[in-house]
XYZ file of C-alpha atoms in Angstrom:
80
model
C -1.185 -4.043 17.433
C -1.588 -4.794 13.923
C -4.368 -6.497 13.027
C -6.472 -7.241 9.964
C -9.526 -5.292 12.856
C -7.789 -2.072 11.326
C -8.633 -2.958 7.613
C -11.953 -1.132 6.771
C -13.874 -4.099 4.808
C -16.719 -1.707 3.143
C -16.034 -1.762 -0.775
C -13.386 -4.615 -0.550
C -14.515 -8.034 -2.389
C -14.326 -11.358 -0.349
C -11.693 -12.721 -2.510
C -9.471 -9.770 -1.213
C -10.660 -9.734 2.245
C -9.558 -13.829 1.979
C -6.447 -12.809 0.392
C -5.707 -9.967 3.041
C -6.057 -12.444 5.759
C -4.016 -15.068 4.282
C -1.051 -12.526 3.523
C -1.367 -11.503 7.044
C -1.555 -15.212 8.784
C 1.238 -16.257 6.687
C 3.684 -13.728 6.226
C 3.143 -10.373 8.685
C 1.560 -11.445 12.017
C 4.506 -13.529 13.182
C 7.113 -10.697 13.190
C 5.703 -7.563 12.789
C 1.937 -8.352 14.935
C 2.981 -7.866 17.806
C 3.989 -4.074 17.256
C 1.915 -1.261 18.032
C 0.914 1.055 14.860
C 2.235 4.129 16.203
C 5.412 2.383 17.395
C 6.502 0.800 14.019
C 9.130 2.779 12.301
C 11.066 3.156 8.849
C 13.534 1.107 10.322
C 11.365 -2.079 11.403
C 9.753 -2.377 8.314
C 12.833 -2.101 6.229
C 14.505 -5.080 8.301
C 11.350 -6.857 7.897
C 11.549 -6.527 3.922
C 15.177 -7.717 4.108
C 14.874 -10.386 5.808
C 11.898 -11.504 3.589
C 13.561 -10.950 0.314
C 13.942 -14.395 -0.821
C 9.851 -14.051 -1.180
C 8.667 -13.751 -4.546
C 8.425 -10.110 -5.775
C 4.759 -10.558 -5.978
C 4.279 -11.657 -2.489
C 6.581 -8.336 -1.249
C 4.077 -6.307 -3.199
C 0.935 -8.104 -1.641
C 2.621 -7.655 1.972
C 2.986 -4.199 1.043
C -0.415 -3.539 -0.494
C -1.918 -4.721 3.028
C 0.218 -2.910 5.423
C -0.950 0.028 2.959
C -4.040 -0.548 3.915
C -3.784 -1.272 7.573
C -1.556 1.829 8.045
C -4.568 3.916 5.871
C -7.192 2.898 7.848
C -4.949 3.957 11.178
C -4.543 7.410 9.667
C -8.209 7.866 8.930
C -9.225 6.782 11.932
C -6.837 8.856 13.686
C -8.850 12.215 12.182
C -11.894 11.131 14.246
């Protein structure tokens, strides 16, 4: 499941841990929670970006910057 649990907090400032978690509250658990990591595809996420493109270009690129990370940390822990 996606969860902020697979966002590594060590180096990140509490402003954007507060920021990461209010992205994710508001705008990814809803829809896209619910999905395991390894079973999201291309496909999901591009739906979920068009059906979220009335959202302000700099909210897109915040939802993106944390799925980044979340999908990151999954890799790297992944190599253990």
């Amino acid at each position: 499941m996606i969860t902020l649990n697979l966002v590594t907090t060590k180096g990140l400032a509490p402003s954007t841990l507060r920021n990461y978690r209010i992205i994710y509250n508001s705008h990814i658990k809803q829809e896209l929670g619910n999905y395991k990591i390894v079973k999201l595809k291309y496909p999901t996420l591009q739906k979920y970006f068009n059906n979220n493109a009335s959202l302000s270009i700099g909210v897109q690129s915040n939802i993106k910057n944390v799925l980044n990370n979340v999908f990151k940390y999954a890799c790297k822990m992944l190599l253990y």
